[in-house]
Coordinates of C-alpha atoms and ligand atoms in Angstrom, one line a residue:
M1 CA 71.7 94.2 -85.9
R2 CA 74.1 96.1 -83.7
Q3 CA 71.9 99.1 -84.3
V4 CA 68.9 97.4 -82.9
I5 CA 70.6 96.4 -79.7
F6 CA 72.1 99.8 -79.5
L7 CA 68.6 101.5 -79.9
H8 CA 67.1 99.4 -77.1
F9 CA 70.1 100.2 -74.9
L10 CA 69.7 103.8 -75.8
L11 CA 66.0 104.0 -74.9
G12 CA 66.6 102.3 -71.6
I13 CA 69.3 104.5 -70.3
L14 CA 68.9 107.7 -72.3
T15 CA 68.3 109.6 -69.1
C16 CA 71.6 108.7 -67.4
L17 CA 74.2 108.8 -70.2
S18 CA 75.1 111.4 -72.7
V19 CA 74.1 110.5 -76.3
V20 CA 77.5 111.5 -77.6
S21 CA 79.5 109.0 -75.6
I22 CA 77.2 106.1 -76.8
V23 CA 77.3 107.1 -80.4
K24 CA 81.1 107.2 -80.3
A25 CA 81.0 103.6 -79.0
E26 CA 79.6 102.3 -82.3
D27 CA 81.9 100.1 -84.2
P28 CA 83.1 100.8 -87.7
Y29 CA 81.3 99.4 -90.8
V30 CA 82.9 97.6 -93.7
Y31 CA 80.8 97.3 -96.9
L32 CA 81.6 94.5 -99.5
N33 CA 79.8 94.1 -102.8
W34 CA 80.3 90.6 -104.1
V35 CA 79.2 88.9 -107.3
A36 CA 79.5 85.1 -107.5
E37 CA 79.6 83.9 -111.1
Y38 CA 81.1 81.1 -113.2
G39 CA 84.3 81.6 -115.0
E40 CA 87.0 79.6 -116.6
A41 CA 90.4 78.6 -115.2
S42 CA 93.0 75.9 -115.8
P43 CA 94.6 75.3 -112.4
L44 CA 95.7 71.8 -113.4
G45 CA 96.3 72.6 -117.1
V46 CA 92.8 71.7 -118.1
K47 CA 90.2 74.4 -118.8
Q48 CA 87.3 74.0 -116.4
R49 CA 84.4 75.9 -114.9
V50 CA 85.2 77.6 -111.6
I51 CA 83.2 80.0 -109.3
L52 CA 84.6 83.5 -109.1
I53 CA 83.9 86.1 -106.5
N54 CA 84.3 89.5 -108.2
G55 CA 86.2 87.9 -111.0
Q56 CA 88.7 86.3 -108.7
F57 CA 89.7 82.7 -108.0
P58 CA 90.2 82.2 -105.1
G59 CA 87.9 85.0 -103.9
P60 CA 89.1 88.3 -102.4
T61 CA 90.8 88.2 -99.0
V62 CA 88.8 90.0 -96.3
N63 CA 90.8 91.9 -93.8
V64 CA 88.8 93.5 -91.0
V65 CA 89.2 94.4 -87.3
T66 CA 87.7 92.9 -84.2
N67 CA 84.1 94.2 -83.6
D68 CA 83.8 95.6 -87.1
N69 CA 80.4 95.4 -88.7
V70 CA 80.8 93.6 -92.0
I71 CA 78.0 94.0 -94.6
V72 CA 78.3 91.7 -97.6
N73 CA 75.9 92.2 -100.4
L74 CA 76.2 88.9 -102.3
E75 CA 74.8 88.6 -105.8
N76 CA 74.2 85.1 -107.1
K77 CA 74.9 84.9 -110.8
L78 CA 75.2 81.1 -110.8
D79 CA 72.5 78.8 -112.2
E80 CA 71.8 77.3 -108.7
P81 CA 70.7 78.7 -105.3
L82 CA 73.8 79.8 -103.3
L83 CA 74.8 80.5 -99.7
I84 CA 78.3 81.4 -98.5
T85 CA 79.2 80.5 -95.0
W86 CA 81.9 82.2 -92.8
N87 CA 84.0 79.4 -91.4
G88 CA 84.8 80.2 -87.7
I89 CA 83.0 83.6 -87.6
K90 CA 80.8 83.2 -84.5
Q91 CA 77.9 85.3 -85.6
R92 CA 77.3 86.3 -82.0
K93 CA 73.6 86.2 -81.2
A94 CA 72.8 86.0 -84.9
S95 CA 72.7 82.6 -86.5
W96 CA 70.5 84.4 -89.0
Q97 CA 73.7 85.3 -90.8
D98 CA 75.5 81.9 -90.8
G99 CA 74.8 81.1 -94.4
V100 CA 73.9 77.4 -94.1
L101 CA 70.6 75.8 -95.1
G102 CA 69.5 75.3 -91.5
T103 CA 69.5 79.0 -90.9
N104 CA 69.0 80.7 -94.2
C105 CA 67.0 80.2 -97.4
P106 CA 69.4 80.0 -100.3
I107 CA 69.9 83.0 -102.5
P108 CA 68.1 82.2 -105.8
P109 CA 70.0 82.7 -109.1
N110 CA 70.0 86.2 -110.4
S111 CA 69.2 87.8 -107.1
N112 CA 71.2 89.1 -104.1
W113 CA 71.1 89.1 -100.4
T114 CA 72.9 91.1 -97.8
Y115 CA 74.6 89.6 -94.8
K116 CA 75.0 91.9 -91.8
M117 CA 77.6 90.4 -89.4
Q118 CA 79.6 91.7 -86.5
M119 CA 83.1 90.3 -85.8
K120 CA 82.3 90.4 -82.0
D121 CA 85.3 89.6 -79.8
Q122 CA 87.2 87.5 -82.4
I123 CA 90.7 87.7 -83.7
G124 CA 92.6 85.4 -86.1
T125 CA 92.4 83.4 -89.3
F126 CA 89.2 82.3 -90.9
T127 CA 87.8 81.5 -94.3
Y128 CA 84.6 81.7 -96.3
F129 CA 83.2 79.3 -98.9
P130 CA 79.9 78.2 -100.5
S131 CA 77.9 75.9 -98.2
T132 CA 75.4 74.8 -100.9
L133 CA 75.6 71.7 -103.0
L134 CA 79.2 71.0 -104.1
H135 CA 79.9 74.6 -105.1
R136 CA 82.9 74.6 -102.9
A137 CA 84.6 72.2 -105.2
A138 CA 84.6 74.9 -107.9
G139 CA 86.0 77.7 -105.7
G140 CA 84.1 80.6 -104.3
F141 CA 86.3 80.4 -101.2
G142 CA 88.7 83.0 -99.7
G143 CA 90.6 84.1 -96.6
F144 CA 88.9 86.1 -93.9
N145 CA 91.3 87.6 -91.4
I146 CA 90.3 89.5 -88.3
L147 CA 93.0 91.7 -87.0
A148 CA 93.3 93.0 -83.4
R149 CA 92.2 96.5 -82.5
S150 CA 95.1 98.8 -82.0
V151 CA 94.5 99.0 -78.2
I152 CA 95.0 95.2 -77.9
P153 CA 98.6 94.1 -78.3
V154 CA 99.2 90.7 -79.9
P155 CA 101.8 88.5 -78.3
Y156 CA 104.4 88.6 -81.1
P157 CA 106.3 91.4 -82.9
K158 CA 104.4 93.0 -85.8
P159 CA 105.4 91.1 -89.0
Y160 CA 106.8 92.9 -91.9
E161 CA 103.9 91.7 -94.0
E162 CA 101.1 89.1 -93.9
F163 CA 100.3 86.4 -96.4
T164 CA 97.0 84.6 -96.7
V165 CA 97.7 81.0 -98.0
L166 CA 94.8 78.8 -99.1
V167 CA 95.6 75.2 -99.7
S168 CA 93.0 73.0 -101.4
D169 CA 92.7 69.6 -103.0
W170 CA 91.4 69.9 -106.5
W171 CA 89.8 67.9 -109.3
K172 CA 89.8 68.4 -113.0
N173 CA 86.0 67.8 -113.0
D174 CA 83.8 70.7 -112.1
H175 CA 81.4 70.7 -109.2
K176 CA 78.4 69.4 -111.1
E177 CA 80.4 66.4 -112.4
L178 CA 81.6 65.6 -108.9
Q179 CA 78.1 66.0 -107.6
Q180 CA 76.9 63.6 -110.2
I181 CA 79.4 61.0 -109.0
L182 CA 78.0 61.3 -105.5
D183 CA 74.4 61.4 -106.6
S184 CA 74.8 58.2 -108.5
G185 CA 76.0 56.5 -105.3
N186 CA 79.8 56.5 -105.7
T187 CA 82.6 58.0 -103.6
L188 CA 84.7 60.8 -105.0
P189 CA 88.0 59.7 -106.7
M190 CA 91.4 60.9 -105.4
P191 CA 91.8 64.6 -106.1
D192 CA 93.9 65.3 -109.2
G193 CA 96.2 67.8 -107.4
I194 CA 96.8 70.3 -104.6
L195 CA 96.5 74.1 -105.1
I196 CA 98.2 76.9 -103.2
N197 CA 96.1 80.1 -103.7
G198 CA 94.6 78.5 -106.8
Q199 CA 97.8 77.3 -108.5
P200 CA 99.7 74.0 -108.2
R201 CA 103.3 75.4 -108.8
S202 CA 103.6 79.1 -109.5
T203 CA 102.3 81.1 -106.6
S204 CA 105.1 83.4 -105.5
F205 CA 105.6 85.2 -102.2
D206 CA 108.0 88.1 -102.6
V207 CA 110.0 88.6 -99.4
V208 CA 112.8 90.8 -98.1
P209 CA 115.9 89.2 -96.5
G210 CA 116.1 89.5 -92.7
Q211 CA 112.4 90.3 -92.2
T212 CA 109.7 88.3 -90.4
Y213 CA 106.4 87.4 -92.2
L214 CA 103.1 86.1 -90.9
F215 CA 101.7 83.2 -93.0
R216 CA 98.0 82.5 -92.4
V217 CA 97.5 79.0 -93.8
S218 CA 94.0 77.5 -94.2
N219 CA 93.0 74.2 -95.7
V220 CA 90.0 75.1 -97.8
G221 CA 90.0 71.7 -99.5
M222 CA 87.1 69.2 -99.8
M223 CA 88.5 66.1 -98.0
T224 CA 92.4 66.0 -97.8
S225 CA 94.6 66.7 -94.8
I226 CA 97.8 68.5 -95.8
N227 CA 101.3 69.0 -94.4
F228 CA 102.7 72.5 -94.7
R229 CA 106.4 73.4 -94.7
I230 CA 109.0 75.8 -96.1
Q231 CA 112.4 74.6 -97.4
G232 CA 115.3 76.0 -95.2
H233 CA 113.0 77.7 -92.7
T234 CA 111.2 76.9 -89.5
L235 CA 107.6 77.9 -88.6
R236 CA 106.8 79.6 -85.4
L237 CA 103.2 78.8 -84.6
V238 CA 101.5 81.9 -83.2
E239 CA 97.8 81.5 -83.8
C240 CA 95.5 78.6 -84.3
E241 CA 91.9 79.3 -85.4
G242 CA 91.5 82.4 -83.2
S243 CA 93.6 81.4 -80.2
H244 CA 97.1 82.7 -79.5
T245 CA 99.3 79.6 -79.0
M246 CA 102.5 78.8 -77.2
Q247 CA 104.9 79.8 -79.8
E248 CA 106.6 76.5 -80.6
M249 CA 108.8 76.0 -83.6
Y250 CA 107.8 73.4 -86.2
E251 CA 109.6 71.9 -89.2
S252 CA 106.2 71.2 -90.7
L253 CA 102.6 71.2 -89.5
D254 CA 99.5 69.1 -90.4
I255 CA 96.4 71.2 -91.3
H256 CA 93.2 69.2 -91.7
V257 CA 90.2 70.2 -93.9
G258 CA 88.6 73.3 -92.6
Q259 CA 91.4 74.2 -90.2
A260 CA 93.8 77.2 -90.1
S261 CA 97.1 78.1 -88.4
S262 CA 99.3 81.1 -88.6
F263 CA 103.1 81.1 -88.5
L264 CA 105.9 83.6 -88.2
V265 CA 108.7 82.9 -90.6
T266 CA 112.0 84.8 -90.2
L267 CA 114.0 85.0 -93.3
H268 CA 117.8 84.5 -93.6
G269 CA 119.5 87.9 -93.3
H270 CA 122.9 87.1 -94.7
G271 CA 124.6 85.1 -97.5
E272 CA 123.8 84.7 -101.1
F273 CA 120.0 84.9 -101.5
K274 CA 118.1 82.2 -103.4
D275 CA 114.5 81.2 -103.6
F276 CA 113.0 78.4 -101.6
F277 CA 110.1 76.0 -102.0
I278 CA 106.9 76.4 -99.9
V279 CA 105.4 72.9 -99.9
A280 CA 101.9 71.6 -99.2
S281 CA 101.5 67.8 -99.6
T282 CA 98.7 65.4 -98.8
R283 CA 98.6 63.3 -95.6
F284 CA 97.2 59.8 -95.3
T285 CA 96.9 59.3 -99.0
K286 CA 98.5 57.0 -101.5
P287 CA 100.0 58.4 -103.7
I288 CA 101.0 61.6 -101.9
L289 CA 100.1 64.7 -103.9
T290 CA 102.5 67.7 -103.6
S291 CA 102.1 71.3 -104.5
T292 CA 104.8 74.0 -104.3
A293 CA 104.9 77.8 -104.2
I294 CA 108.0 80.0 -104.2
L295 CA 109.4 82.0 -101.4
H296 CA 111.1 84.6 -103.6
Y297 CA 113.9 86.5 -101.8
Q298 CA 114.4 90.1 -103.0
G299 CA 117.7 90.1 -104.9
S300 CA 117.7 86.4 -105.4
K301 CA 119.8 85.2 -108.4
S302 CA 118.8 81.5 -108.4
S303 CA 115.4 79.8 -108.5
A304 CA 114.3 77.3 -105.8
S305 CA 116.1 74.0 -106.2
G306 CA 117.2 70.9 -104.3
P307 CA 115.1 68.3 -102.7
L308 CA 111.8 69.3 -101.0
P309 CA 111.9 69.2 -97.2
I310 CA 110.8 65.8 -96.1
A311 CA 107.4 65.3 -94.5
P312 CA 105.8 62.6 -92.4
T313 CA 104.1 60.1 -94.7
Y314 CA 101.4 57.9 -93.2
H315 CA 102.4 58.3 -89.5
I316 CA 99.2 58.8 -87.7
H317 CA 100.8 58.9 -84.3
W318 CA 103.2 61.6 -85.4
S319 CA 100.2 63.8 -86.3
M320 CA 98.3 63.0 -83.1
K321 CA 101.4 63.8 -81.0
Q322 CA 101.9 67.0 -82.9
A323 CA 98.2 68.0 -82.3
R324 CA 98.8 67.7 -78.5
T325 CA 101.7 70.2 -78.7
V326 CA 99.4 73.0 -79.8
R327 CA 98.7 74.8 -76.6
W328 CA 97.1 78.0 -75.4
N329 CA 99.3 80.9 -74.3
L330 CA 97.4 81.6 -71.0
T331 CA 99.1 85.0 -70.5
A332 CA 98.5 86.4 -74.0
N333 CA 95.7 88.8 -74.8
A334 CA 92.7 87.6 -76.7
A335 CA 90.3 89.8 -78.7
R336 CA 89.5 91.4 -75.4
P337 CA 92.2 92.7 -73.1
N338 CA 91.7 90.1 -70.4
P339 CA 94.1 87.2 -70.0
Q340 CA 92.4 84.1 -71.5
G341 CA 93.7 81.9 -68.7
A342 CA 91.2 83.7 -66.4
F343 CA 88.7 81.2 -67.9
H344 CA 89.4 77.9 -66.2
Y345 CA 87.6 75.6 -68.5
G346 CA 89.0 72.5 -66.9
T347 CA 87.1 73.1 -63.7
I348 CA 83.6 73.7 -65.1
P349 CA 81.2 70.7 -64.6
V350 CA 80.1 69.0 -67.8
V351 CA 76.3 68.9 -67.9
R352 CA 76.1 66.4 -70.9
T353 CA 78.3 64.1 -72.8
I354 CA 77.5 63.5 -76.4
V355 CA 79.3 60.8 -78.4
L356 CA 79.0 61.1 -82.1
E357 CA 80.1 58.3 -84.4
N358 CA 80.6 58.7 -88.2
S359 CA 79.6 55.9 -90.6
A360 CA 78.9 55.2 -94.2
A361 CA 75.9 53.2 -95.3
R362 CA 73.7 52.5 -98.3
I363 CA 70.1 53.7 -98.2
N364 CA 67.9 52.6 -101.1
G365 CA 71.1 51.5 -102.8
K366 CA 72.7 55.0 -102.6
L367 CA 75.8 55.9 -100.6
R368 CA 75.0 58.0 -97.5
Y369 CA 77.1 59.2 -94.6
A370 CA 75.6 59.4 -91.1
I371 CA 76.1 60.5 -87.5
N372 CA 74.9 58.0 -84.9
K373 CA 73.2 56.2 -87.8
I374 CA 71.2 59.2 -88.9
S375 CA 71.9 60.7 -92.3
Y376 CA 70.9 64.3 -92.4
I377 CA 68.3 65.6 -94.8
N378 CA 67.8 69.4 -95.2
P379 CA 64.1 70.3 -94.9
D380 CA 62.7 72.9 -97.3
T381 CA 62.1 75.2 -94.4
P382 CA 65.3 76.3 -92.6
L383 CA 65.2 75.1 -89.0
K384 CA 65.9 78.6 -87.7
L385 CA 62.8 80.0 -89.5
A386 CA 60.7 77.1 -88.3
D387 CA 61.7 78.1 -84.7
N388 CA 61.0 81.7 -85.3
F389 CA 57.6 81.3 -86.8
N390 CA 56.6 78.2 -84.7
I391 CA 56.2 76.1 -87.7
P392 CA 55.5 72.5 -86.6
G393 CA 56.7 69.4 -88.4
V394 CA 60.1 70.6 -89.6
F395 CA 62.3 69.0 -87.0
T396 CA 62.1 67.2 -83.6
L397 CA 64.5 68.1 -80.9
N398 CA 66.9 65.3 -79.7
S399 CA 65.7 62.9 -82.5
I400 CA 69.4 61.9 -82.6
P401 CA 70.7 59.7 -79.6
D402 CA 73.5 61.1 -77.4
S403 CA 75.6 58.0 -78.1
P404 CA 75.9 55.7 -81.1
P405 CA 73.2 53.0 -81.2
A406 CA 74.8 49.5 -81.0
T407 CA 72.5 48.0 -83.6
G408 CA 69.8 49.1 -86.1
P409 CA 69.7 50.4 -89.6
T410 CA 71.0 53.8 -90.8
I411 CA 68.0 56.1 -91.5
L412 CA 67.4 59.5 -93.0
G413 CA 66.5 62.3 -90.6
T414 CA 66.8 65.9 -89.6
S415 CA 68.9 65.8 -86.4
V416 CA 68.7 68.6 -84.0
I417 CA 70.4 68.4 -80.6
G418 CA 68.5 70.6 -78.1
T419 CA 70.6 72.4 -75.5
A420 CA 70.1 75.3 -73.0
L421 CA 72.0 78.5 -73.4
H422 CA 75.2 78.3 -71.4
D423 CA 75.2 74.5 -71.2
F424 CA 78.8 73.2 -70.8
V425 CA 79.0 70.2 -73.0
E426 CA 81.5 67.4 -73.8
I427 CA 81.4 66.1 -77.3
V428 CA 83.4 63.0 -78.3
F429 CA 83.9 62.3 -82.0
Q430 CA 84.3 58.5 -82.4
N431 CA 85.8 57.4 -85.7
S432 CA 85.5 53.7 -86.5
E433 CA 86.4 54.2 -90.1
S434 CA 89.8 54.0 -91.8
T435 CA 89.9 57.6 -93.0
V436 CA 90.7 60.8 -91.1
Q437 CA 87.6 62.9 -90.2
S438 CA 87.3 66.6 -89.6
W439 CA 84.4 68.2 -87.7
H440 CA 83.4 71.8 -87.5
L441 CA 81.0 73.6 -85.2
D442 CA 79.5 77.0 -86.1
G443 CA 78.7 79.7 -83.6
N444 CA 80.9 78.5 -80.8
D445 CA 84.6 77.9 -80.4
F446 CA 85.5 74.8 -78.4
W447 CA 88.4 73.5 -76.4
A448 CA 90.1 70.7 -78.3
V449 CA 91.0 68.7 -75.1
G450 CA 91.9 65.2 -76.2
Y451 CA 92.9 62.8 -79.0
G452 CA 93.3 59.1 -78.6
S453 CA 93.3 55.8 -80.4
G454 CA 90.6 53.1 -80.3
K455 CA 87.2 53.4 -78.6
W456 CA 86.6 56.3 -76.2
N457 CA 85.4 55.7 -72.7
A458 CA 85.0 58.1 -69.7
T459 CA 88.1 56.8 -67.9
L460 CA 90.3 58.1 -70.7
R461 CA 89.5 61.7 -69.6
R462 CA 92.0 61.5 -66.8
R463 CA 94.7 60.0 -68.9
F464 CA 94.4 62.0 -72.2
Y465 CA 92.5 65.3 -71.7
N466 CA 94.3 68.6 -71.5
F467 CA 92.3 70.4 -68.8
N468 CA 94.8 73.2 -68.6
D469 CA 95.9 74.9 -71.8
A470 CA 94.1 73.3 -74.8
T471 CA 93.4 75.9 -77.4
T472 CA 89.9 76.9 -78.5
R473 CA 89.3 76.2 -82.2
Y474 CA 86.5 75.7 -84.6
T475 CA 87.5 72.5 -86.5
I476 CA 88.9 69.3 -85.0
Q477 CA 90.4 66.3 -86.8
V478 CA 89.7 62.7 -85.8
Y479 CA 92.3 60.1 -86.8
P480 CA 91.4 56.7 -88.3
Y481 CA 90.0 54.2 -85.6
S482 CA 90.4 57.0 -83.0
W483 CA 88.5 59.6 -81.0
S484 CA 88.8 63.3 -80.4
A485 CA 87.1 65.2 -77.6
I486 CA 86.0 68.8 -77.2
L487 CA 84.5 70.9 -74.4
V488 CA 82.2 73.7 -75.4
S489 CA 80.4 76.4 -73.5
L490 CA 77.2 77.0 -75.5
D491 CA 77.0 80.7 -74.9
N492 CA 75.7 81.7 -78.3
K493 CA 71.9 81.4 -78.7
G494 CA 70.9 80.2 -82.1
M495 CA 70.8 77.2 -84.5
W496 CA 74.3 76.0 -85.2
N497 CA 75.6 73.6 -87.8
L498 CA 77.8 70.8 -86.6
R499 CA 79.2 69.3 -89.8
S500 CA 81.8 67.1 -91.3
A501 CA 84.3 69.4 -93.0
N502 CA 84.8 66.6 -95.5
W503 CA 82.5 68.0 -98.1
A504 CA 81.4 64.8 -99.9
R505 CA 80.4 63.4 -96.5
R506 CA 78.5 66.5 -95.5
Y507 CA 76.7 66.6 -98.9
L508 CA 75.6 63.0 -98.3
G509 CA 74.3 63.6 -94.8
Q510 CA 77.1 63.9 -92.2
E511 CA 75.9 66.9 -90.3
L512 CA 73.4 68.0 -87.7
Y513 CA 72.3 71.1 -85.9
V514 CA 72.8 72.2 -82.2
R515 CA 70.0 74.4 -81.0
V516 CA 71.1 76.6 -78.2
W517 CA 68.0 78.0 -76.6
N518 CA 66.3 79.7 -73.7
N519 CA 62.7 80.8 -73.5
E520 CA 63.4 84.4 -72.7
H521 CA 63.0 86.7 -75.7
S522 CA 65.7 89.3 -75.3
L523 CA 67.9 91.2 -77.7
F524 CA 70.7 90.8 -75.2
T525 CA 70.8 87.0 -76.0
E526 CA 69.6 86.9 -79.6
T527 CA 68.9 89.5 -82.3
D528 CA 65.5 89.4 -84.0
I529 CA 65.1 88.0 -87.5
P530 CA 66.6 90.4 -89.9
P531 CA 64.1 92.4 -91.9
N532 CA 65.7 91.2 -95.2
A533 CA 65.5 87.5 -94.3
L534 CA 64.6 85.4 -97.3
L535 CA 61.5 83.2 -96.7
C536 CA 61.1 79.7 -98.3
G537 CA 59.4 76.4 -97.6
K538 CA 56.7 76.6 -95.0
A539 CA 58.1 80.0 -93.9
K540 CA 56.8 81.6 -97.1
Q541 CA 53.3 81.7 -95.8
A542 CA 54.3 82.6 -92.2
Ligands
NAG601 C1 70.9 94.0 -104.0 O1 71.9 94.9 -104.4 C2 71.6 96.2 -104.5 C3 72.8 97.0 -104.9 O2 73.7 96.3 -105.7 C4 71.0 96.8 -103.3 O3 70.5 98.1 -103.5 C5 69.8 95.9 -102.8 O4 69.4 96.3 -101.5 C6 70.3 94.5 -102.7 N1 69.1 93.7 -102.4 C7 69.1 92.9 -101.3 C8 67.8 92.1 -101.1 O5 70.0 92.8 -100.5
NAG602 C1 102.8 84.2 -74.3 O1 102.3 85.6 -74.3 C2 103.1 86.5 -73.6 C3 102.3 87.8 -73.5 O2 102.1 88.4 -74.7 C4 104.4 86.6 -74.4 O3 105.2 87.5 -73.8 C5 105.1 85.2 -74.4 O4 106.3 85.3 -75.1 C6 104.2 84.1 -74.9 N1 104.8 82.9 -74.6 C7 105.0 81.9 -75.5 C8 105.7 80.7 -75.1 O5 104.6 82.0 -76.7
NAG603 C1 88.8 52.4 -71.6 O1 89.6 52.3 -72.7 C2 91.0 51.9 -72.4 C3 91.8 52.1 -73.6 O2 91.2 51.5 -74.7 C4 90.9 50.4 -71.9 O3 92.2 50.0 -71.5 C5 90.0 50.4 -70.7 O4 89.8 49.0 -70.3 C6 88.6 51.0 -71.0 N1 87.9 51.1 -69.7 C7 86.6 50.8 -69.6 C8 85.9 51.0 -68.3 O5 85.9 50.4 -70.6

């Protein structure tokens, strides 16, 4: 995709520039060959079917550098169609590569497809996981870290080593059994446990006394918020979903489904060395489920012991207050060497306010989840392909209202919000239910500007919004009977999934797409359909 832009660029200005200098500018390529297949594991002491990537559960950690081209040839050896999505990777100008059913046909069993992505101007902690059916409940997920280029200094000392930490709720049932529960109209039961890197107790992080480590912690679970902490140590938050934060110290931090945060942890340098517990426990659940890993000091003679560090229990306000302390470091570098603060998001006029309310309903006796009373149905033809081939009858723009309807039934539909490229939009997530929600937007980071209790109205902006140093992120939590607000500059042309990160809710319809569009066909705003694009539904004949 980069090559295509590059070629056009080259043809246009070949006469004025030396070829050599342009060729040098091409970014490096990273090639990954992945096989997704079933395997067996016993994370909670019961043998069950899991999804392995290259034989691993969780899947391999990807470590790449800003602007790298990442080519992933994914072979599907499952018995069902599969897509993997790249949580937080923006797919600049190329929603073709996003790996969700609105942009891609799924990869049929016993075949493969190659993603071609560029990590354009991104830095930080991301994840990948299957987006199809309930595959994610069986694994197939992993860490995806984008490191800064060597010419861009990060605003903290280089850690001795980095650890990728994936926390997930887990069931003893496999994904098909869980799907069956949802298909028959029921809610998922409480998870049976919490895993840290695929294990409930025994993951060990070997560390050297006196050194400082970076922990990249992601919640790759299905529906449960977690609190993360380390016995006898404090966490210095340095990065949150691709933004460098003000480096505040925390005893513990809440990480909601689909979210990620990175901490520096400095080890004790003196004394008798022992091991410590690393703890991930559930938030807002009864009972609380707890998982531990081991911080193993080199030379330690005693295993981790003593009471686990305490965590907040139900306290919603504690969590909301903590969320407001996560702030952008306005003087730190981003993926590009310009101070991020140069972008004064608080002064940009909002062209449209969209209020999205989550709800549960029964349609034909079956449980469904909805946004503004529309429960999403995936058409056989991916929306992006319908757009590309001008196939009518797949979706209707703005068939979902910009605010929740006061009355009326919940219906099935294919919701697509139509926006113009570069629109600056306010989205308010209104949660009138008793459970915490988590929302993710593909293709575009957003400023997480406000959290509040009760019903949102426009006068709350002045009281509760951070118009100065909110961080940009890709997933935002919404507390029970509360609202959360984001501002987003829709600068990435394409078809982008806005979804509940709670996977049962999304599977049963709590998602929509945001179409970011202009009528100008230009490779500077969007790449052409990749030559290897799979065609399905009505696009098969196109
Ligand atoms: C499938 O993988 C093989 C190599 O493993 C590769 O040569 C081929 O191009 C891939 N096919 C697709 C459609 O990506
Ligand atoms: C913000 O970033 C600057 C520049 O890298 C760094 O020197 C400073 O310590 C950071 N401030 C905080 C509070 O994290
Ligand atoms: C907005 O919400 C606040 C807090 O719930 C409430 O006090 C206020 O009356 C509301 N204002 C309007 C105009 O509805």
